[in-house]
Amino acid sequence: MAPNDPTPAADNDRAKAASTKKEPRLSEARAWWSEAWEEGGTLHELWEDVRRAPDAGWHGMANWIKAVAAIAVFSFVVLLFNGAVDVLLDAAHRILTAVPNVQVGDNTSTGVWATIDKPVRSYIAAHSAGLPISASTVYTLWQVTGLSSLIAGFITRSNGIRLTWTAWGIAGMAMVWTTTPDTSRTVATAIAVLAWTFASAFALRGLNLRPRVFSSVHTGAPQITVQPQIHIPAQPGGPAPDKVRQLGR
């Protein structure tokens, strides 16, 4: 008579063996979970660190909580900075693209300023090909950088702004020297140097290259002069003070 169970005996043995292997693993996991939550266990200690963190403060909380909090704050700041940078770049792109195009390659300035402005325009027009922005935008950035550093250096007296102004002036004089023809290169560069030096009197206002000498601090307290004089009081029945002085001599 055939058995009712259609599964072969070999398959039943394999299923039983697999179930017997899983049971020890589950029991081991349950035992580890119970031990971890007991007093002194790993999870219990972690939970105690979290529970004591609000009362302990930043200096008293566990180091791993500080590390997790620092990583979370740093990630949040990076996300905010990334979004802010995208917004600022987009706003700057809109402002610069809204600026009317400047004829960079042509000499639209007149007078003494044309001696400096024309070489700068020509240099930017010749070396801005292939950039994602136009030559007129580069020239506008150039003008804005010089004007803002001039005004900010006069108002704030910041060393960073003064360094920007100095780099801007050196770069402008280099462009004038490079682009101006050989016959008038020296004179044009000299005019650029004089113009930048005159403007530097405002941008570098208050700059002092002399080292500061710090004198000693005087508190203003009155000085007490101690005179080394010995006063011997007269003893009853003893010699007079004048005789004591004579004996001392």
Short mmCIF file of C-alpha atoms in Angstrom, two decimals:
data_model
loop_
_atom_site.label_atom_id
_atom_site.label_comp_id
_atom_site.label_asym_id
_atom_site.label_seq_id
_atom_site.Cartn_x
_atom_site.Cartn_y
_atom_site.Cartn_z
CA MET A 1 0.00 0.00 0.00
CA ALA A 2 1.47 3.40 -1.07
CA PRO A 3 2.04 6.08 1.60
CA ASN A 4 -0.23 9.16 1.67
CA ASP A 5 2.68 11.59 1.76
CA PRO A 6 3.68 12.29 -1.85
CA THR A 7 7.04 13.78 -0.79
CA PRO A 8 9.88 11.26 -0.93
CA ALA A 9 11.59 10.25 2.30
CA ALA A 10 14.87 11.88 1.25
CA ASP A 11 13.21 15.30 0.86
CA ASN A 12 11.56 15.03 4.26
CA ASP A 13 14.93 14.29 5.85
CA ARG A 14 16.51 17.31 4.22
CA ALA A 15 13.71 19.63 5.40
CA LYS A 16 14.05 18.32 8.95
CA ALA A 17 17.83 18.81 8.89
CA ALA A 18 17.45 22.40 7.62
CA SER A 19 14.89 23.16 10.34
CA THR A 20 17.17 21.74 13.01
CA LYS A 21 20.03 23.96 11.74
CA LYS A 22 17.85 27.08 11.87
CA GLU A 23 16.70 26.48 15.41
CA PRO A 24 20.19 26.78 16.98
CA ARG A 25 20.80 30.02 15.06
CA LEU A 26 17.52 31.51 16.24
CA SER A 27 18.22 30.46 19.79
CA GLU A 28 21.69 31.98 19.64
CA ALA A 29 20.27 35.25 18.25
CA ARG A 30 17.63 35.35 21.00
CA ALA A 31 20.25 34.68 23.65
CA TRP A 32 22.51 37.45 22.30
CA TRP A 33 19.56 39.87 22.19
CA SER A 34 18.64 39.09 25.78
CA GLU A 35 22.24 39.44 26.99
CA ALA A 36 22.71 42.71 25.06
CA TRP A 37 19.72 44.30 26.83
CA GLU A 38 20.72 43.11 30.28
CA GLU A 39 22.54 45.48 32.61
CA GLY A 40 26.09 45.84 31.35
CA GLY A 41 25.19 44.61 27.86
CA THR A 42 26.08 46.39 24.64
CA LEU A 43 22.62 47.64 23.69
CA HIS A 44 21.83 48.51 27.28
CA GLU A 45 24.95 50.68 27.54
CA LEU A 46 24.18 52.41 24.26
CA TRP A 47 20.65 53.15 25.40
CA GLU A 48 21.94 54.50 28.70
CA ASP A 49 24.33 56.82 26.81
CA VAL A 50 21.43 58.14 24.75
CA ARG A 51 19.21 58.56 27.82
CA ARG A 52 21.90 60.46 29.76
CA ALA A 53 22.93 62.68 26.83
CA PRO A 54 20.36 65.51 27.39
CA ASP A 55 21.38 65.95 31.04
CA ALA A 56 25.12 65.39 30.48
CA GLY A 57 25.47 68.07 27.81
CA TRP A 58 27.96 68.16 24.97
CA HIS A 59 31.05 67.67 27.14
CA GLY A 60 29.55 64.87 29.22
CA MET A 61 27.85 62.77 26.56
CA ALA A 62 29.44 59.69 25.02
CA ASN A 63 32.01 60.13 22.25
CA TRP A 64 30.08 58.00 19.77
CA ILE A 65 27.04 60.29 20.14
CA LYS A 66 29.28 63.30 19.50
CA ALA A 67 30.67 61.64 16.38
CA VAL A 68 27.20 60.79 15.03
CA ALA A 69 25.92 64.30 15.78
CA ALA A 70 28.97 65.91 14.16
CA ILE A 71 28.59 63.78 11.02
CA ALA A 72 24.87 64.60 10.81
CA VAL A 73 25.46 68.34 11.23
CA PHE A 74 28.32 68.30 8.73
CA SER A 75 26.18 66.48 6.16
CA PHE A 76 23.34 68.95 6.70
CA VAL A 77 25.69 71.92 6.28
CA VAL A 78 27.13 70.41 3.10
CA LEU A 79 23.63 69.98 1.67
CA LEU A 80 22.70 73.56 2.57
CA PHE A 81 25.97 74.88 1.16
CA ASN A 82 25.48 72.93 -2.05
CA GLY A 83 22.00 74.35 -2.48
CA ALA A 84 23.15 77.87 -1.59
CA VAL A 85 26.03 77.70 -4.07
CA ASP A 86 23.66 76.63 -6.84
CA VAL A 87 21.30 79.51 -6.01
CA LEU A 88 24.12 82.07 -5.88
CA LEU A 89 25.67 80.85 -9.11
CA ASP A 90 22.31 80.95 -10.83
CA ALA A 91 21.68 84.49 -9.56
CA ALA A 92 25.15 85.63 -10.63
CA HIS A 93 24.63 84.08 -14.06
CA ARG A 94 21.34 85.94 -14.49
CA ILE A 95 22.89 89.23 -13.39
CA LEU A 96 25.87 88.87 -15.70
CA THR A 97 23.79 87.80 -18.66
CA ALA A 98 21.52 90.80 -18.08
CA VAL A 99 24.48 93.16 -18.39
CA PRO A 100 24.52 94.78 -21.83
CA ASN A 101 27.21 93.51 -24.14
CA VAL A 102 30.37 95.57 -24.23
CA GLN A 103 32.40 95.89 -27.38
CA VAL A 104 35.50 94.38 -25.90
CA GLY A 105 37.65 94.40 -28.99
CA ASP A 106 36.91 97.99 -29.97
CA ASN A 107 38.28 101.14 -28.39
CA THR A 108 35.19 102.90 -27.07
CA SER A 109 37.04 104.90 -24.39
CA THR A 110 38.74 108.23 -24.95
CA GLY A 111 41.50 110.29 -23.39
CA VAL A 112 44.11 108.98 -21.00
CA TRP A 113 41.82 106.16 -19.88
CA ALA A 114 41.93 104.71 -23.40
CA THR A 115 45.67 104.08 -22.96
CA ILE A 116 44.83 101.60 -20.19
CA ASP A 117 41.37 100.44 -21.23
CA LYS A 118 42.11 99.53 -24.83
CA PRO A 119 44.91 97.02 -24.06
CA VAL A 120 42.75 95.40 -21.38
CA ARG A 121 39.81 95.03 -23.77
CA SER A 122 42.05 93.62 -26.49
CA TYR A 123 43.72 91.15 -24.13
CA ILE A 124 40.37 89.87 -22.82
CA ALA A 125 38.94 89.57 -26.34
CA ALA A 126 41.98 87.59 -27.52
CA HIS A 127 42.18 85.21 -24.53
CA SER A 128 38.52 84.55 -23.70
CA ALA A 129 37.73 82.40 -26.72
CA GLY A 130 36.37 79.01 -25.74
CA LEU A 131 35.11 80.10 -22.33
CA PRO A 132 31.51 79.33 -21.33
CA ILE A 133 30.94 83.08 -20.85
CA SER A 134 31.39 85.85 -23.37
CA ALA A 135 34.25 88.30 -23.49
CA SER A 136 31.93 91.15 -22.53
CA THR A 137 30.98 89.27 -19.34
CA VAL A 138 34.65 88.77 -18.48
CA TYR A 139 35.30 92.48 -19.02
CA THR A 140 32.31 93.35 -16.81
CA LEU A 141 33.64 91.08 -14.06
CA TRP A 142 37.00 92.76 -14.42
CA GLN A 143 35.51 96.21 -13.93
CA VAL A 144 33.28 95.12 -11.03
CA THR A 145 36.24 93.50 -9.24
CA GLY A 146 38.39 96.60 -9.50
CA LEU A 147 35.65 99.02 -8.48
CA SER A 148 34.38 96.91 -5.57
CA SER A 149 37.88 96.28 -4.19
CA LEU A 150 38.66 100.01 -4.45
CA ILE A 151 35.54 101.02 -2.50
CA ALA A 152 35.69 98.15 0.00
CA GLY A 153 39.39 98.71 0.66
CA PHE A 154 38.73 102.38 1.42
CA ILE A 155 35.85 101.60 3.79
CA THR A 156 36.83 98.36 5.55
CA ARG A 157 40.65 98.45 5.43
CA SER A 158 40.59 94.67 5.11
CA ASN A 159 43.84 92.93 4.19
CA GLY A 160 41.99 90.46 1.95
CA ILE A 161 40.37 93.30 -0.02
CA ARG A 162 43.71 95.07 -0.28
CA LEU A 163 45.30 91.89 -1.58
CA THR A 164 42.55 91.64 -4.21
CA TRP A 165 43.15 95.24 -5.24
CA THR A 166 46.89 94.63 -5.50
CA ALA A 167 46.43 91.50 -7.64
CA TRP A 168 43.92 93.34 -9.82
CA GLY A 169 46.35 96.19 -10.42
CA ILE A 170 49.29 93.90 -11.21
CA ALA A 171 47.18 91.88 -13.64
CA GLY A 172 45.98 95.07 -15.35
CA MET A 173 49.51 96.41 -15.75
CA ALA A 174 50.61 93.05 -17.15
CA MET A 175 47.80 93.14 -19.74
CA VAL A 176 48.77 96.68 -20.73
CA TRP A 177 52.41 95.65 -21.12
CA THR A 178 51.54 92.55 -23.16
CA THR A 179 49.01 94.08 -25.57
CA THR A 180 50.44 97.54 -26.23
CA PRO A 181 52.74 97.77 -29.30
CA ASP A 182 56.48 97.84 -28.71
CA THR A 183 56.85 101.48 -29.69
CA SER A 184 54.56 102.76 -26.92
CA ARG A 185 54.62 99.86 -24.46
CA THR A 186 56.81 101.58 -21.86
CA VAL A 187 54.80 104.79 -21.80
CA ALA A 188 51.44 102.99 -21.62
CA THR A 189 52.63 100.78 -18.77
CA ALA A 190 54.01 103.80 -16.92
CA ILE A 191 50.62 105.55 -17.23
CA ALA A 192 48.90 102.41 -15.91
CA VAL A 193 51.28 102.25 -12.95
CA LEU A 194 50.71 105.92 -12.12
CA ALA A 195 46.93 105.54 -12.35
CA TRP A 196 46.94 102.44 -10.15
CA THR A 197 49.25 104.13 -7.63
CA PHE A 198 46.97 107.14 -7.41
CA ALA A 199 43.92 104.94 -6.87
CA SER A 200 45.84 102.91 -4.28
CA ALA A 201 46.00 105.97 -2.08
CA PHE A 202 42.27 105.40 -1.50
CA ALA A 203 42.14 101.59 -1.64
CA LEU A 204 45.13 101.14 0.69
CA ARG A 205 44.17 103.95 3.04
CA GLY A 206 45.72 103.53 6.47
CA LEU A 207 48.18 100.83 5.42
CA ASN A 208 51.34 100.98 7.53
CA LEU A 209 54.30 98.76 6.68
CA ARG A 210 56.29 99.68 9.78
CA PRO A 211 56.34 97.07 12.51
CA ARG A 212 54.41 97.96 15.61
CA VAL A 213 56.39 98.44 18.80
CA PHE A 214 54.49 97.66 21.95
CA SER A 215 55.76 99.49 25.02
CA SER A 216 55.41 98.27 28.54
CA VAL A 217 52.01 98.71 30.11
CA HIS A 218 51.77 101.33 32.82
CA THR A 219 48.96 100.84 35.27
CA GLY A 220 49.14 104.40 36.55
CA ALA A 221 49.37 103.30 40.20
CA PRO A 222 51.36 105.62 42.46
CA GLN A 223 54.88 104.44 43.14
CA ILE A 224 55.93 104.22 46.77
CA THR A 225 59.55 105.04 47.51
CA VAL A 226 60.96 103.21 50.49
CA GLN A 227 63.84 104.99 52.18
CA PRO A 228 66.19 102.74 54.16
CA GLN A 229 66.14 104.73 57.40
CA ILE A 230 66.19 103.09 60.81
CA HIS A 231 64.19 104.74 63.55
CA ILE A 232 65.00 103.57 67.09
CA PRO A 233 62.38 104.56 69.60
CA ALA A 234 63.65 106.02 72.84
CA GLN A 235 63.44 103.61 75.75
CA PRO A 236 62.57 104.87 79.21
CA GLY A 237 65.72 105.32 81.21
CA GLY A 238 67.92 104.82 78.14
CA PRO A 239 70.08 107.25 76.17
CA ALA A 240 68.52 109.90 73.99
CA PRO A 241 68.19 109.31 70.22
CA ASP A 242 70.90 111.85 69.49
CA LYS A 243 73.38 109.95 71.64
CA VAL A 244 72.43 106.69 69.91
CA ARG A 245 73.22 108.25 66.56
CA GLN A 246 76.56 109.47 67.84
CA LEU A 247 77.40 106.03 69.21
CA GLY A 248 76.46 104.52 65.85
CA ARG A 249 78.88 106.81 64.07
#
